[in-house]
Coordinates of C-alpha atoms in Angstrom, one line a residue:
Chain B
X1 CA 104.0 94.4 148.7
X2 CA 104.9 91.3 146.8
X3 CA 108.5 92.3 146.3
X4 CA 109.1 88.6 145.8
X5 CA 108.0 86.2 143.2
X6 CA 105.2 83.8 144.1
X7 CA 107.8 81.0 144.2
X8 CA 109.9 83.0 146.6
X9 CA 106.8 83.7 148.7
X10 CA 105.9 80.0 148.7
X11 CA 109.4 79.3 150.0
X12 CA 109.0 81.9 152.8
X13 CA 105.7 80.2 153.8
X14 CA 107.6 76.9 153.7
X15 CA 110.0 78.3 156.3
X16 CA 107.3 79.0 158.9
X17 CA 108.0 77.2 162.2
X18 CA 107.0 73.6 162.6
X19 CA 106.4 71.4 165.7
X20 CA 110.0 70.3 165.3
X21 CA 111.1 73.7 166.6
X22 CA 111.3 73.6 170.4
X23 CA 109.4 76.8 170.8
X24 CA 106.6 75.6 168.6
X25 CA 106.2 72.0 169.7
X26 CA 102.7 72.4 171.0
X27 CA 101.4 74.7 168.2
X28 CA 101.1 73.3 164.7
X29 CA 101.0 76.0 162.0
X30 CA 100.1 73.6 159.2
X31 CA 96.7 75.3 158.8
X32 CA 98.4 78.7 158.6
X33 CA 100.8 77.4 155.9
X34 CA 97.9 75.8 153.9
X35 CA 95.9 78.9 154.0
X36 CA 98.9 81.0 153.0
X37 CA 99.8 78.7 150.1
X38 CA 96.3 78.6 148.8
X39 CA 95.9 82.4 149.1
X40 CA 99.1 83.0 147.2
X41 CA 97.6 81.3 144.2
X42 CA 94.2 83.1 144.6
X43 CA 95.0 86.6 145.8
X44 CA 92.8 88.8 147.9
X45 CA 89.1 88.1 147.9
X46 CA 86.1 90.3 148.4
X47 CA 86.0 92.3 151.7
X48 CA 83.2 91.3 154.0
X49 CA 80.0 93.2 153.6
X50 CA 79.8 93.8 157.4
X51 CA 83.4 94.9 157.9
X52 CA 82.6 98.6 158.1
X53 CA 79.8 98.0 160.5
X54 CA 82.0 96.1 162.8
X55 CA 84.8 98.7 162.6
X56 CA 82.2 101.3 163.6
X57 CA 80.9 99.3 166.5
X58 CA 84.3 98.7 168.0
X59 CA 85.7 102.2 167.6
X60 CA 82.5 103.6 169.0
X61 CA 82.4 101.2 172.0
X62 CA 85.9 102.1 173.3
X63 CA 86.9 105.7 173.9
X64 CA 90.2 106.1 172.0
X65 CA 91.9 107.8 169.1
X66 CA 91.5 104.9 166.6
X67 CA 93.8 103.8 163.9
X68 CA 92.4 101.0 161.8
X69 CA 94.2 98.3 159.8
X70 CA 91.5 96.5 157.8
X71 CA 92.5 93.5 155.7
X72 CA 96.1 94.7 156.0
X73 CA 95.4 98.2 154.7
X74 CA 95.5 101.3 156.8
X75 CA 92.1 102.9 156.9
X76 CA 92.6 106.2 158.7
X77 CA 95.3 108.1 160.5
X78 CA 93.9 109.9 163.5
X79 CA 95.5 113.2 164.3
X80 CA 96.3 113.4 168.0
X81 CA 98.4 116.1 169.4
X82 CA 101.7 114.8 170.7
X83 CA 101.5 111.8 168.5
X84 CA 103.1 111.4 165.1
X85 CA 101.5 108.7 163.0
X86 CA 103.1 107.5 159.7
X87 CA 102.4 104.9 157.2
X88 CA 105.3 102.6 156.4
X89 CA 105.7 101.1 153.0
X90 CA 107.7 98.3 154.3
X91 CA 108.7 96.6 157.5
X92 CA 112.4 96.0 158.5
X93 CA 113.7 92.6 157.4
X94 CA 112.6 90.2 160.0
X95 CA 115.0 88.2 162.1
X96 CA 112.6 85.2 162.5
X97 CA 110.4 83.3 160.1
X98 CA 107.1 85.0 160.9
X99 CA 108.7 88.5 160.7
X100 CA 110.1 87.5 157.3
X101 CA 106.6 86.5 156.2
X102 CA 105.3 89.7 157.6
X103 CA 107.9 91.8 155.8
X104 CA 107.4 90.0 152.5
X105 CA 103.6 90.3 152.5
X106 CA 103.0 93.6 154.3
X107 CA 100.8 96.1 152.5
X108 CA 101.2 99.0 154.9
X109 CA 102.8 99.4 158.3
X110 CA 102.2 101.9 161.0
X111 CA 104.6 104.0 163.0
X112 CA 103.4 105.8 166.1
X113 CA 105.7 108.2 168.0
X114 CA 104.5 109.7 171.2
X115 CA 106.0 112.7 172.9
X116 CA 104.7 114.2 176.2
X117 CA 101.7 113.0 178.0
X118 CA 98.8 111.7 176.0
X119 CA 95.6 111.2 178.0
X120 CA 93.3 109.6 175.5
X121 CA 94.3 106.1 174.7
X122 CA 95.6 105.3 171.2
X123 CA 93.5 102.5 169.7
X124 CA 94.9 100.3 167.0
X125 CA 92.2 98.1 165.5
X126 CA 93.6 95.2 163.4
X127 CA 90.5 93.7 161.7
X128 CA 90.1 91.2 158.9
X129 CA 86.9 90.3 157.1
X130 CA 86.7 88.7 153.7
X131 CA 84.2 86.5 151.9
X132 CA 87.1 84.3 150.7
X133 CA 90.3 82.7 152.0
X134 CA 92.6 85.5 153.2
X135 CA 96.0 86.2 154.7
X136 CA 96.8 89.6 156.2
X137 CA 99.8 91.2 157.8
X138 CA 100.0 94.1 160.3
X139 CA 103.3 95.7 161.3
X140 CA 103.1 98.3 164.0
X141 CA 105.9 100.3 165.6
X142 CA 105.1 102.3 168.8
X143 CA 107.8 104.5 170.3
X144 CA 107.3 106.5 173.5
X145 CA 109.9 109.3 173.8
X146 CA 111.8 109.7 177.0
X147 CA 109.5 110.8 179.9
X148 CA 106.4 110.5 177.9
X149 CA 103.2 108.7 178.9
X150 CA 100.6 107.0 176.8
X151 CA 98.0 104.2 176.8
X152 CA 97.7 101.9 173.8
X153 CA 94.8 99.5 173.0
X154 CA 95.5 96.8 170.4
X155 CA 92.3 95.2 169.3
X156 CA 92.4 92.2 167.0
X157 CA 89.1 91.0 165.4
X158 CA 88.0 89.1 162.4
X159 CA 84.8 88.3 160.6
X160 CA 83.5 85.6 158.3
X161 CA 83.4 81.9 157.8
X162 CA 86.2 81.7 155.2
X163 CA 89.7 80.5 156.2
X164 CA 91.8 83.3 157.5
X165 CA 95.3 83.8 158.8
X166 CA 96.6 87.0 160.3
X167 CA 100.1 87.6 161.3
X168 CA 101.1 90.7 163.4
X169 CA 104.5 92.1 164.3
X170 CA 104.5 94.8 166.9
X171 CA 107.5 96.7 168.2
X172 CA 107.1 98.8 171.3
X173 CA 109.9 101.0 172.6
X174 CA 109.4 102.7 176.0
X175 CA 111.9 105.5 176.4
X176 CA 113.7 106.4 179.6
X177 CA 111.4 107.5 182.4
X178 CA 108.4 106.9 180.1
X179 CA 105.2 105.1 181.1
X180 CA 103.4 102.8 178.7
X181 CA 100.0 101.3 179.5
X182 CA 99.1 98.6 177.0
X183 CA 96.1 96.4 176.5
X184 CA 95.7 93.8 173.8
X185 CA 92.3 92.4 173.0
X186 CA 92.0 89.4 170.7
X187 CA 88.5 88.5 169.6
X188 CA 89.0 86.8 166.3
X189 CA 86.4 84.4 164.8
X190 CA 86.6 80.9 166.2
X191 CA 87.8 79.4 163.0
X192 CA 90.6 81.9 162.3
X193 CA 94.3 81.6 162.8
X194 CA 96.5 84.4 164.2
X195 CA 100.2 84.6 165.1
X196 CA 101.5 87.7 166.8
X197 CA 104.8 88.8 168.1
X198 CA 105.4 91.8 170.2
X199 CA 108.9 93.0 171.1
X200 CA 109.1 95.4 173.9
X201 CA 112.2 97.4 174.9
X202 CA 112.0 99.1 178.2
X203 CA 114.2 102.2 179.0
X204 CA 115.9 103.4 182.1
X205 CA 113.4 103.9 185.0
X206 CA 110.6 103.3 182.5
X207 CA 107.2 101.6 183.3
X208 CA 105.5 99.1 181.2
X209 CA 102.1 97.8 182.2
X210 CA 100.2 95.4 180.0
X211 CA 97.3 93.0 179.9
X212 CA 96.4 90.7 177.0
X213 CA 92.9 89.1 176.6
X214 CA 92.4 86.2 174.3
X215 CA 88.6 86.0 174.1
X216 CA 88.3 84.4 170.6
X217 CA 90.2 82.9 167.8
X218 CA 90.6 79.3 166.5
X219 CA 94.4 78.9 166.6
X220 CA 96.2 81.7 168.4
X221 CA 99.9 82.1 169.1
X222 CA 101.2 85.1 171.0
X223 CA 104.8 85.8 171.6
X224 CA 105.8 88.6 174.0
X225 CA 109.5 89.3 174.2
X226 CA 110.5 91.9 176.7
X227 CA 114.0 93.3 176.8
X228 CA 115.2 95.0 179.9
X229 CA 118.7 96.5 179.3
X230 CA 118.4 99.5 181.5
X231 CA 118.3 99.9 185.3
X232 CA 115.1 100.8 187.0
X233 CA 112.7 99.3 184.6
X234 CA 109.4 98.3 186.1
X235 CA 107.4 95.8 184.0
X236 CA 104.2 94.0 184.7
X237 CA 102.1 92.1 182.2
X238 CA 99.1 89.9 182.6
X239 CA 97.1 87.7 180.4
X240 CA 93.7 86.0 180.3
X241 CA 92.7 83.3 177.8
X242 CA 89.3 81.7 177.5
X243 CA 89.2 78.6 175.4
X244 CA 86.2 76.5 174.4
X245 CA 85.6 73.5 172.1
X246 CA 88.1 73.3 169.3
X247 CA 90.2 76.3 170.3
X248 CA 94.0 76.4 170.7
X249 CA 95.6 79.4 172.4
X250 CA 99.4 79.5 173.0
X251 CA 101.1 82.3 175.0
X252 CA 104.8 82.4 174.9
X253 CA 106.5 85.1 177.0
X254 CA 110.1 85.9 177.4
X255 CA 111.7 88.5 179.6
X256 CA 115.4 89.2 179.3
X257 CA 116.8 90.9 182.4
X258 CA 120.2 92.2 181.1
X259 CA 120.7 94.9 183.7
X260 CA 119.4 95.4 187.3
X261 CA 117.8 96.5 189.4
X262 CA 114.6 95.9 187.5
X263 CA 111.2 94.3 188.2
X264 CA 109.2 92.1 185.9
X265 CA 105.9 90.5 187.0
X266 CA 103.5 88.5 185.0
X267 CA 100.3 86.7 185.8
X268 CA 98.4 84.6 183.2
X269 CA 95.0 83.0 183.9
X270 CA 93.1 80.6 181.7
X271 CA 89.7 79.1 181.6
X272 CA 89.3 76.0 179.5
X273 CA 86.2 74.0 178.6
X274 CA 85.5 71.3 176.1
X275 CA 88.1 69.8 173.9
X276 CA 90.7 72.6 173.6
X277 CA 94.3 73.2 174.3
X278 CA 96.2 76.1 175.8
X279 CA 99.8 76.7 176.4
X280 CA 101.5 79.1 178.7
X281 CA 105.3 79.1 178.4
X282 CA 106.9 81.8 180.6
X283 CA 110.6 82.3 180.2
X284 CA 112.6 84.7 182.3
X285 CA 116.3 85.0 181.8
X286 CA 118.4 86.9 184.3
X287 CA 121.7 87.6 182.6
X288 CA 125.1 87.8 184.2
X289 CA 125.4 91.1 186.1
X290 CA 121.7 91.8 186.2
X291 CA 121.9 92.2 190.0
X292 CA 118.8 93.4 191.8
X293 CA 116.4 91.7 189.5
X294 CA 113.0 90.9 190.8
X295 CA 111.2 88.5 188.5
X296 CA 107.9 86.9 189.3
X297 CA 105.6 84.8 187.1
X298 CA 102.4 83.0 187.8
X299 CA 100.0 81.0 185.7
X300 CA 96.6 79.7 187.0
X301 CA 94.2 77.6 185.0
X302 CA 90.7 76.5 185.6
X303 CA 89.8 73.3 183.7
X304 CA 86.0 72.8 183.4
X305 CA 86.3 69.7 181.3
X306 CA 88.4 66.6 181.3
X307 CA 88.9 67.0 177.6
X308 CA 90.7 70.3 178.0
X309 CA 94.4 70.4 178.0
X310 CA 96.9 72.9 179.4
X311 CA 100.6 72.9 179.0
X312 CA 102.0 75.3 181.6
X313 CA 105.7 75.7 181.6
X314 CA 107.7 78.3 183.7
X315 CA 111.3 78.6 182.7
X316 CA 113.7 80.5 184.8
X317 CA 117.4 80.9 183.8
X318 CA 119.5 82.7 186.3
X319 CA 123.1 83.7 185.8
X320 CA 123.6 86.0 188.6
X321 CA 123.4 85.8 192.4
X322 CA 121.6 88.9 193.7
X323 CA 118.1 88.1 192.4
X324 CA 114.6 87.5 193.6
X325 CA 112.7 85.2 191.3
X326 CA 109.6 83.2 191.9
X327 CA 107.1 81.3 189.9
X328 CA 103.8 79.5 190.5
X329 CA 101.6 77.4 188.3
X330 CA 98.2 75.9 189.2
X331 CA 95.8 73.8 187.3
X332 CA 92.5 73.0 188.9
X333 CA 88.8 72.5 188.7
X334 CA 86.0 74.7 190.1
X335 CA 85.9 74.4 193.9
X336 CA 83.0 72.1 194.7
X337 CA 82.5 73.6 198.2
X338 CA 82.0 77.1 196.6
X339 CA 79.6 75.6 194.0
X340 CA 77.5 74.0 196.7
X341 CA 77.5 77.2 198.8
X342 CA 76.1 79.1 195.8
X343 CA 73.6 76.4 194.9
X344 CA 72.4 76.3 198.5
X345 CA 71.5 79.9 198.0
X346 CA 69.2 79.0 195.1
X347 CA 71.6 79.5 192.2
X348 CA 71.6 76.7 189.6
X349 CA 74.7 74.9 188.7
X350 CA 75.2 76.9 185.5
X351 CA 74.8 80.2 187.1
X352 CA 77.1 79.2 190.0
X353 CA 79.7 78.1 187.5
X354 CA 79.4 81.3 185.6
X355 CA 79.8 83.4 188.8
X356 CA 82.9 81.4 189.9
X357 CA 84.6 81.5 186.5
X358 CA 83.8 85.1 186.1
X359 CA 85.4 85.9 189.5
X360 CA 88.5 84.0 188.5
X361 CA 88.9 86.0 185.3
X362 CA 87.8 89.3 186.6
X363 CA 90.9 89.7 188.7
X364 CA 92.9 90.1 185.5
X365 CA 90.4 92.6 184.0
X366 CA 90.5 94.7 187.2
X367 CA 94.2 95.1 186.8
X368 CA 94.1 96.0 183.1
X369 CA 96.1 99.3 182.9
X370 CA 93.8 101.0 180.3
X371 CA 90.5 101.9 182.0
X372 CA 88.7 102.8 178.7
X373 CA 89.0 99.2 177.5
X374 CA 87.6 97.5 180.6
X375 CA 83.9 97.8 179.7
X376 CA 84.4 96.2 176.3
X377 CA 86.6 93.5 177.7
X378 CA 84.1 92.7 180.4
X379 CA 81.3 92.5 177.9
X380 CA 83.2 90.2 175.6
X381 CA 84.4 88.1 178.5
X382 CA 81.0 87.6 180.0
X383 CA 79.4 86.7 176.7
X384 CA 82.2 84.2 175.9
X385 CA 82.0 82.6 179.4
X386 CA 78.2 82.3 179.2
X387 CA 78.5 80.6 175.8
X388 CA 81.4 78.4 176.9
X389 CA 79.5 77.2 179.9
X390 CA 76.1 76.8 178.2
X391 CA 77.3 74.8 175.3
X392 CA 79.1 72.4 177.5
X393 CA 77.7 69.0 178.3
X394 CA 80.7 67.7 180.0
X395 CA 80.7 69.2 183.5
X396 CA 82.1 66.9 186.0
X397 CA 79.0 66.5 188.1
Chain R
X1 CA 56.8 70.9 207.4
X2 CA 59.9 68.7 207.7
X3 CA 59.5 65.0 208.4
X4 CA 62.7 63.0 208.7
X5 CA 62.0 59.3 209.1
X6 CA 64.7 56.7 209.9
X7 CA 67.3 58.6 207.8
X8 CA 70.6 56.8 207.1
X9 CA 73.5 58.5 205.4
X10 CA 77.2 58.0 204.9
X11 CA 80.1 59.8 203.5
X12 CA 82.5 57.4 201.7
X13 CA 82.4 54.2 203.6
X14 CA 81.6 55.9 206.9
X15 CA 78.1 55.6 208.1
X16 CA 77.1 58.7 210.0
X17 CA 73.3 58.9 210.3
X18 CA 71.9 55.6 211.5
X19 CA 68.2 55.9 211.6
X20 CA 67.4 59.5 212.5
X21 CA 63.9 60.7 212.9
X22 CA 62.7 64.3 213.5
X23 CA 59.6 66.2 212.9
X24 CA 59.6 70.0 212.6
X25 CA 56.5 72.2 212.3
X26 CA 56.1 75.8 211.3
X27 CA 56.8 78.3 214.1
X28 CA 59.0 75.9 216.1
X29 CA 62.6 76.3 217.1
X30 CA 64.5 73.1 217.5
X31 CA 68.0 72.7 218.9
X32 CA 70.0 69.7 217.9
X33 CA 72.8 69.1 220.3
X34 CA 75.4 66.5 220.5
X35 CA 79.1 65.8 220.9
X36 CA 81.6 66.1 218.0
X37 CA 81.1 63.4 215.4
X38 CA 77.5 62.6 216.4
X39 CA 76.2 63.6 213.0
X40 CA 74.8 67.1 213.6
X41 CA 76.5 68.7 210.6
X42 CA 75.8 65.8 208.4
X43 CA 72.1 66.2 209.1
X44 CA 72.3 69.8 208.1
X45 CA 74.2 69.0 204.9
X46 CA 71.9 66.2 203.9
X47 CA 68.8 68.4 204.3
X48 CA 70.5 71.1 202.2
X49 CA 71.5 68.5 199.5
X50 CA 75.3 68.2 199.7
X51 CA 76.3 65.6 197.1
X52 CA 79.1 64.1 199.2
X53 CA 76.6 62.6 201.6
X54 CA 74.9 59.5 200.3
X55 CA 71.5 58.7 201.6
X56 CA 71.3 55.0 202.1
X57 CA 67.9 54.7 203.8
X58 CA 64.8 56.4 205.2
X59 CA 63.0 59.5 203.9
X60 CA 62.9 63.3 204.2
X61 CA 59.6 65.0 203.4
X62 CA 59.4 68.8 203.2
X63 CA 56.1 70.5 202.7
X64 CA 54.7 67.2 201.5
X65 CA 57.3 66.6 198.8
X66 CA 60.2 64.2 198.7
X67 CA 63.1 66.5 199.6
X68 CA 65.8 64.0 198.6
X69 CA 64.6 64.2 194.9
X70 CA 65.4 68.0 194.8
X71 CA 68.7 69.7 193.7
X72 CA 70.3 71.9 196.4
X73 CA 69.1 75.1 194.5
X74 CA 65.5 73.7 194.3
X75 CA 65.5 73.2 198.0
X76 CA 66.7 76.7 198.6
X77 CA 64.0 78.1 196.3
X78 CA 61.4 76.1 198.1
X79 CA 62.4 77.9 201.3
X80 CA 65.2 75.9 202.9
X81 CA 68.3 77.9 204.1
X82 CA 71.5 76.4 205.5
X83 CA 73.7 78.6 207.6
X84 CA 77.1 77.2 207.1
X85 CA 79.4 76.2 210.0
X86 CA 82.3 77.4 207.8
X87 CA 81.0 80.0 205.3
X88 CA 82.9 79.8 202.0
X89 CA 85.0 82.7 200.9
X90 CA 84.4 83.6 197.3
X91 CA 86.9 86.3 196.2
X92 CA 85.8 88.4 193.3
X93 CA 82.1 87.8 193.8
X94 CA 80.5 90.8 195.4
X95 CA 78.3 90.2 198.5
X96 CA 75.5 92.4 197.1
X97 CA 75.6 90.5 193.8
X98 CA 75.2 87.2 195.5
X99 CA 72.4 88.4 197.7
X100 CA 70.5 89.8 194.8
X101 CA 71.1 86.8 192.6
X102 CA 69.9 84.5 195.4
X103 CA 66.8 86.6 196.0
X104 CA 65.9 86.8 192.4
X105 CA 66.4 83.0 191.9
X106 CA 63.8 82.5 194.7
X107 CA 61.5 85.2 193.4
X108 CA 61.6 83.8 189.8
X109 CA 60.7 80.4 191.2
X110 CA 57.8 82.0 193.0
X111 CA 56.7 83.7 189.8
X112 CA 57.7 87.2 191.0
X113 CA 59.6 89.9 189.1
X114 CA 63.2 90.7 190.0
X115 CA 63.7 92.8 193.0
X116 CA 63.9 96.6 192.4
X117 CA 67.5 97.8 192.9
X118 CA 66.5 100.6 195.3
X119 CA 64.2 98.3 197.3
X120 CA 67.0 95.7 197.5
X121 CA 69.6 98.2 198.9
X122 CA 67.1 99.7 201.4
X123 CA 66.2 96.2 202.7
X124 CA 69.8 95.1 202.8
X125 CA 70.8 98.2 204.8
X126 CA 68.0 97.7 207.3
X127 CA 68.9 94.1 207.9
X128 CA 72.5 94.9 208.2
X129 CA 71.7 97.6 210.9
X130 CA 69.9 95.0 213.0
X131 CA 73.0 92.7 212.7
X132 CA 75.3 95.6 213.5
X133 CA 77.1 95.2 210.2
X134 CA 78.8 98.0 208.3
X135 CA 77.0 98.6 204.9
X136 CA 80.4 98.5 203.2
X137 CA 80.3 94.7 203.5
X138 CA 77.8 94.7 200.7
X139 CA 80.6 95.7 198.2
X140 CA 83.2 93.3 199.5
X141 CA 83.9 89.8 198.1
X142 CA 81.6 87.2 199.7
X143 CA 83.2 86.4 203.0
X144 CA 86.6 87.5 201.6
X145 CA 88.9 88.3 204.4
X146 CA 86.0 88.4 206.9
X147 CA 86.6 87.5 210.5
X148 CA 84.8 84.4 212.0
X149 CA 82.2 86.7 213.5
X150 CA 81.7 88.7 210.3
X151 CA 81.2 85.5 208.3
X152 CA 78.5 84.3 210.7
X153 CA 76.8 87.7 210.6
X154 CA 76.9 87.5 206.9
X155 CA 75.1 84.1 207.0
X156 CA 72.4 85.6 209.1
X157 CA 72.2 88.5 206.7
X158 CA 71.6 86.1 203.8
X159 CA 69.0 84.3 205.8
X160 CA 67.3 87.6 206.7
X161 CA 67.2 88.6 203.1
X162 CA 66.0 85.3 201.8
X163 CA 63.3 84.8 204.5
X164 CA 63.4 81.0 204.4
X165 CA 60.6 78.9 205.7
X166 CA 63.0 76.4 207.2
X167 CA 66.4 77.7 208.5
X168 CA 69.1 75.3 209.6
X169 CA 71.9 77.0 211.4
X170 CA 75.0 74.8 211.7
X171 CA 77.2 75.8 214.6
X172 CA 76.3 79.4 214.1
X173 CA 77.6 80.2 217.6
X174 CA 81.1 78.6 217.1
X175 CA 83.9 81.1 217.2
X176 CA 81.8 84.1 218.2
X177 CA 82.6 86.6 220.9
X178 CA 79.7 87.7 223.1
X179 CA 78.9 90.8 221.0
X180 CA 78.7 88.8 217.8
X181 CA 76.7 86.1 219.5
X182 CA 74.2 88.6 220.7
X183 CA 74.0 90.2 217.3
X184 CA 73.5 86.9 215.6
X185 CA 70.9 85.8 218.2
X186 CA 69.1 89.1 217.7
X187 CA 69.0 88.5 214.0
X188 CA 67.6 85.0 214.4
X189 CA 65.0 86.0 217.0
X190 CA 63.8 88.8 214.8
X191 CA 63.0 86.1 212.1
X192 CA 60.9 84.0 214.5
X193 CA 57.3 83.8 213.4
X194 CA 54.5 81.3 213.2
X195 CA 55.2 80.3 209.6
X196 CA 58.9 79.8 210.0
X197 CA 60.8 76.9 211.5
X198 CA 64.4 77.2 212.8
X199 CA 66.7 74.3 213.5
X200 CA 69.8 75.2 215.6
X201 CA 72.7 72.8 215.4
X202 CA 75.0 73.4 218.3
X203 CA 77.6 71.8 220.5
X204 CA 77.1 74.2 223.4
X205 CA 74.2 75.4 225.4
X206 CA 75.5 79.0 225.3
X207 CA 73.5 80.0 222.1
X208 CA 70.3 78.8 223.7
X209 CA 70.6 81.5 226.4
X210 CA 69.9 84.0 223.7
X211 CA 67.6 81.9 221.4
X212 CA 65.1 80.0 223.3
X213 CA 64.2 76.7 221.7
X214 CA 60.9 74.9 221.9
X215 CA 62.5 71.5 221.6
X216 CA 66.0 70.2 222.4
X217 CA 67.2 66.9 220.8
X218 CA 70.3 65.0 221.7
X219 CA 72.1 63.4 218.8
X220 CA 74.5 60.6 219.4
X221 CA 76.1 58.2 216.9
X222 CA 73.7 59.2 214.2
X223 CA 70.4 58.9 216.1
X224 CA 68.3 61.2 218.3
X225 CA 68.6 59.5 221.7
X226 CA 66.7 62.0 223.8
X227 CA 64.3 64.9 223.2
X228 CA 62.9 67.4 225.6
X229 CA 62.2 71.1 226.2
X230 CA 64.8 73.8 226.8
X231 CA 65.5 72.4 230.3
X232 CA 67.2 69.4 228.6
X233 CA 69.9 71.8 227.3
X234 CA 70.6 73.0 230.8
X235 CA 70.7 69.5 232.2
X236 CA 73.2 68.6 229.4
X237 CA 75.3 71.6 230.3
X238 CA 75.4 70.4 233.9
X239 CA 75.8 66.7 233.5
X240 CA 77.5 66.3 230.1
X241 CA 76.7 64.1 227.1
X242 CA 77.8 60.9 228.8
X243 CA 74.8 61.2 231.1
X244 CA 72.3 61.1 228.3
X245 CA 74.1 58.3 226.5
X246 CA 74.2 56.2 229.7
X247 CA 70.5 57.0 230.4
X248 CA 69.6 56.1 226.8
X249 CA 71.4 52.8 226.8
X250 CA 70.2 51.8 230.2

């Protein structure tokens, strides 16, 4: 790492996106830039004393073959038959500003190659915990060979009160006829910043199923870019974001249908309470000649407070005729009739609200393609919802 | 048990109840009948505590306390149950979960421990059998995709599990075929006892063939204009609501 001088690194930090960039107009990375600049002058701090404990808790609570990236360093390389895991000394030169930052500051990257059918999920825990200001990078390549099958759990977590910025670049290649099941759990501390970009390339007749859960974090930006350049690809990805007071969660998705027939379906749901902001921007581009494309996107939001803000933006660009595309976006409050029904059965308003929000979110959990992760997701989701609702004093009554 | 005195209520700017008085004692079954728009459902909703209905006058006393001061959930825990005319579908919330949560809310209020899981299932299955309901309904979303008849049976199941002291059943007979009607009536009749009062809100006399009321009241334009025994329902069926209205205004 630090193949550049500090001045060069400061210049790279300076090139991070700003709200003047169309794709970033709702998400201001000033905090990430400030943390990065400060950290460049200070260097790495002391690792958190409870980091090991938390790693143990997470890896024991979800049944998977775990690989751990802690404060940007690879902790262990699990040996799993059919899976080759390598440490990378560097990431490829990035083609966008955050990939450039990632490549410049990366300590160690991971490459995972899967052949055949792997039953036990591969877990990748990206965790940060320091006593001082910190910046960390994770670079992860996952490649599923043709006709292979694997489940991958990405788990992002952080600890501590100090300022922290984590930047992740993931590349996932799903070979021809392969099936990839993917779950991303983000449960960072609520004062921490994370940017993450995942590029997915889907092979001929390949299946990609994914669900992302943003259950924590202060300022979170996820970019998912899916490239379909082979016929017969079947892609579905869902997302759930829970945002309470002070949180900002931005999900940008982009699907490029370059060849048909192929299917892409996405459904994102969000629950917002208190002063917070979420963004869902779903772009689907059906390129010329991608006949037989079936692209569907949906985004549903539950706003429990009038201080919460959601920017929901579906973007469809279609350059061919033989396509089936649809999108739907809803923003609403809890249904008063349902609330009254539950209260008339003796449940207080808080409990009734928890039940209804839980039901709204549970649909996404139920469809998560990696069974082993569901219990942990449900636990985190329930705890977060309970807290979001309890600490709220702004219910529309 | 329930004393309603000169109750006035409106929704928005529309006055619906215009001085309604009714007294219900333990063990009694009352039928409230009346044409559409007479205020039957409003009465049921006001007693259950729906916030959209503003009470502009009069009083409602339940077991000696001012009912209008209580939140809907407090009324439920104190033993009031409203069977909804249009039971609400709540996808993603399992029927068993709601039943258990409702029961436990009531038990906690009464200072009792939570119900034992085995005991709960056993009781639920027994009650479902009397209502001719498939036990698999326990694991379905609350009223999710239920037919009209299934929803009404589910209301009666909730009532049977919660064992209210005062049950108000709002148009429980509407949209039921004869088998469902019998099953629902059977469920209601099995709950009749000297400590429990039941108020049936209905448009038609049909339900009263299966659940015999002690009192029948005719509601018109937000007031009870005539009260009698079960023969009043038959008379209404024969002569229509206009007959009572004319008699009352004469």
